CSV table of C-alpha atoms in Angstrom, one decimal:
chain,number,residue,atom,x,y,z
A,1,UNK,CA,95.2,120.2,70.7
A,2,UNK,CA,98.1,121.7,68.8
A,3,UNK,CA,101.7,120.6,69.0
A,4,UNK,CA,104.3,122.8,67.6
A,5,UNK,CA,107.9,121.7,67.2
A,6,UNK,CA,110.8,123.8,66.3
A,7,UNK,CA,114.4,122.6,65.8
A,8,UNK,CA,117.7,124.3,65.1
A,9,UNK,CA,118.9,121.0,63.7
A,10,UNK,CA,117.4,118.3,61.4
A,11,UNK,CA,114.0,117.1,62.7
A,12,UNK,CA,113.5,113.4,61.9
A,13,UNK,CA,110.1,112.4,63.3
A,14,UNK,CA,110.7,108.7,62.5
A,15,UNK,CA,113.7,108.7,64.8
A,16,UNK,CA,111.5,110.3,67.6
A,17,UNK,CA,109.0,107.4,67.3
A,18,UNK,CA,111.0,104.3,66.2
A,19,UNK,CA,109.0,101.1,65.3
A,20,UNK,CA,111.5,99.0,67.4
A,21,UNK,CA,113.8,99.7,70.2
A,22,UNK,CA,113.8,102.8,72.5
A,23,UNK,CA,112.9,106.3,71.4
A,24,UNK,CA,115.7,108.8,72.1
A,25,UNK,CA,116.0,109.7,75.8
A,26,UNK,CA,117.5,108.7,79.1
A,27,UNK,CA,116.4,106.8,82.2
A,28,UNK,CA,117.1,107.4,85.8
A,29,UNK,CA,119.9,105.1,87.0
A,30,UNK,CA,118.2,104.5,90.3
A,31,UNK,CA,114.5,104.2,89.3
A,32,UNK,CA,113.3,101.1,87.4
A,33,UNK,CA,111.7,101.0,84.0
A,34,UNK,CA,108.5,99.0,83.8
A,35,UNK,CA,108.9,95.3,82.9
A,36,UNK,CA,109.2,94.9,79.2
A,37,UNK,CA,109.0,98.7,79.0
A,38,UNK,CA,110.2,100.1,75.6
A,39,UNK,CA,110.5,103.9,75.7
A,40,UNK,CA,108.0,105.2,73.1
A,41,UNK,CA,108.4,108.9,73.8
A,42,UNK,CA,110.3,111.2,76.1
A,43,UNK,CA,109.6,114.9,76.4
A,44,UNK,CA,111.5,117.6,78.3
A,45,UNK,CA,112.5,121.2,77.9
A,46,UNK,CA,116.3,121.9,77.8
A,47,UNK,CA,117.4,123.4,81.1
A,48,UNK,CA,114.2,122.5,83.0
A,49,UNK,CA,114.2,119.9,85.7
A,50,UNK,CA,111.2,117.9,84.5
A,51,UNK,CA,110.6,115.2,81.9
A,52,UNK,CA,107.9,112.7,81.0
A,53,UNK,CA,108.5,109.3,79.5
A,54,UNK,CA,105.9,107.0,78.0
A,55,UNK,CA,106.6,103.3,77.8
A,56,UNK,CA,104.9,100.8,75.5
A,57,UNK,CA,102.0,98.6,76.4
A,58,UNK,CA,102.8,95.6,78.6
A,59,UNK,CA,100.7,92.5,79.3
A,60,UNK,CA,100.7,93.3,83.0
A,61,UNK,CA,97.6,94.8,84.7
A,62,UNK,CA,97.7,98.0,86.7
A,63,UNK,CA,97.6,95.9,89.9
A,64,UNK,CA,100.5,93.7,88.8
A,65,UNK,CA,102.5,96.8,87.8
A,66,UNK,CA,101.8,98.5,91.1
A,67,UNK,CA,103.1,95.4,93.0
A,68,UNK,CA,106.1,95.2,90.7
A,69,UNK,CA,107.0,98.8,91.4
A,70,UNK,CA,106.5,98.3,95.2
A,71,UNK,CA,109.0,95.4,95.0
A,72,UNK,CA,111.6,96.9,92.6
A,73,UNK,CA,111.9,100.6,93.7
A,74,UNK,CA,115.0,100.9,95.9
A,75,UNK,CA,113.6,101.9,99.4
A,76,UNK,CA,117.0,103.1,100.4
A,77,UNK,CA,116.6,106.0,97.9
A,78,UNK,CA,112.9,106.4,97.4
A,79,UNK,CA,109.9,106.8,99.7
A,80,UNK,CA,106.4,105.9,98.3
A,81,UNK,CA,103.7,108.4,99.1
A,82,UNK,CA,100.7,106.9,100.9
A,83,UNK,CA,98.1,108.2,98.5
A,84,UNK,CA,95.2,106.1,99.9
A,85,UNK,CA,95.9,107.3,103.4
A,86,UNK,CA,96.0,110.9,102.4
A,87,UNK,CA,92.8,110.5,100.3
A,88,UNK,CA,91.0,109.0,103.3
A,89,UNK,CA,92.2,111.8,105.6
A,90,UNK,CA,90.9,114.4,103.0
A,91,UNK,CA,87.7,112.5,102.3
A,92,UNK,CA,88.6,112.0,98.6
A,93,UNK,CA,87.8,108.8,96.7
A,94,UNK,CA,90.7,107.7,94.4
A,95,UNK,CA,90.0,106.0,91.1
A,96,UNK,CA,91.3,102.4,90.9
A,97,UNK,CA,94.8,102.3,89.4
A,98,UNK,CA,95.4,105.9,90.3
A,99,UNK,CA,99.2,105.6,90.1
A,100,UNK,CA,102.1,106.0,92.5
A,101,UNK,CA,104.3,108.8,93.7
A,102,UNK,CA,107.9,108.3,95.0
A,103,UNK,CA,110.0,111.0,96.7
A,104,UNK,CA,113.8,110.9,97.0
A,105,UNK,CA,114.6,110.5,100.7
A,106,UNK,CA,117.6,112.9,100.5
A,107,UNK,CA,115.7,115.6,98.5
A,108,UNK,CA,111.9,115.6,98.7
A,109,UNK,CA,111.7,118.2,96.0
A,110,UNK,CA,112.8,115.5,93.6
A,111,UNK,CA,110.0,113.0,92.8
A,112,UNK,CA,108.7,110.5,90.3
A,113,UNK,CA,105.0,110.0,89.4
A,114,UNK,CA,104.1,106.7,87.8
A,115,UNK,CA,100.7,106.4,86.1
A,116,UNK,CA,99.0,103.5,84.4
A,117,UNK,CA,96.6,103.4,81.5
A,118,UNK,CA,95.1,99.9,81.2
A,119,UNK,CA,93.1,99.3,78.0
A,120,UNK,CA,91.2,96.4,76.5
A,121,UNK,CA,92.0,95.1,73.0
A,122,UNK,CA,90.9,97.4,70.2
A,123,UNK,CA,91.0,96.5,66.5
A,124,UNK,CA,94.6,95.7,65.8
A,125,UNK,CA,95.9,96.9,69.2
A,126,UNK,CA,96.3,94.2,71.9
A,127,UNK,CA,95.1,94.7,75.5
A,128,UNK,CA,97.6,96.0,77.8
A,129,UNK,CA,98.8,98.8,80.1
A,130,UNK,CA,100.8,101.8,79.1
A,131,UNK,CA,103.1,103.3,81.8
A,132,UNK,CA,103.9,107.0,82.0
A,133,UNK,CA,106.7,108.2,84.3
A,134,UNK,CA,106.9,111.9,85.1
A,135,UNK,CA,110.0,113.1,86.9
A,136,UNK,CA,111.0,116.2,88.8
A,137,UNK,CA,114.8,116.0,88.7
């Protein structure tokens, strides 16, 4: 894979990936960040209605995070897609911890996809789950 960056201003890579605190970016006011979620990276293209945010590893499992989102997403604003039901209708077997999709009730073209990457401990990296949130704004 090749990543090419071009900037019309100074490009400070250390500021893009800080050792502490949040990386530059924004969060939706009405969609929760994962518990203990520190923004590691956010990518988007100026003028486009999409962005992706990666949050740091948390001690919570995929199952715990799924329950957490089900309890903390505002159901007055968001509708959760029934992925299991749709997979059953279509005869598709979903992987465990497949993620979640939420649509805005007032505008179904706006949605948020939450995916989880649960990993065991490796060398100096503790076990945990990384959360990625992709948004169509």
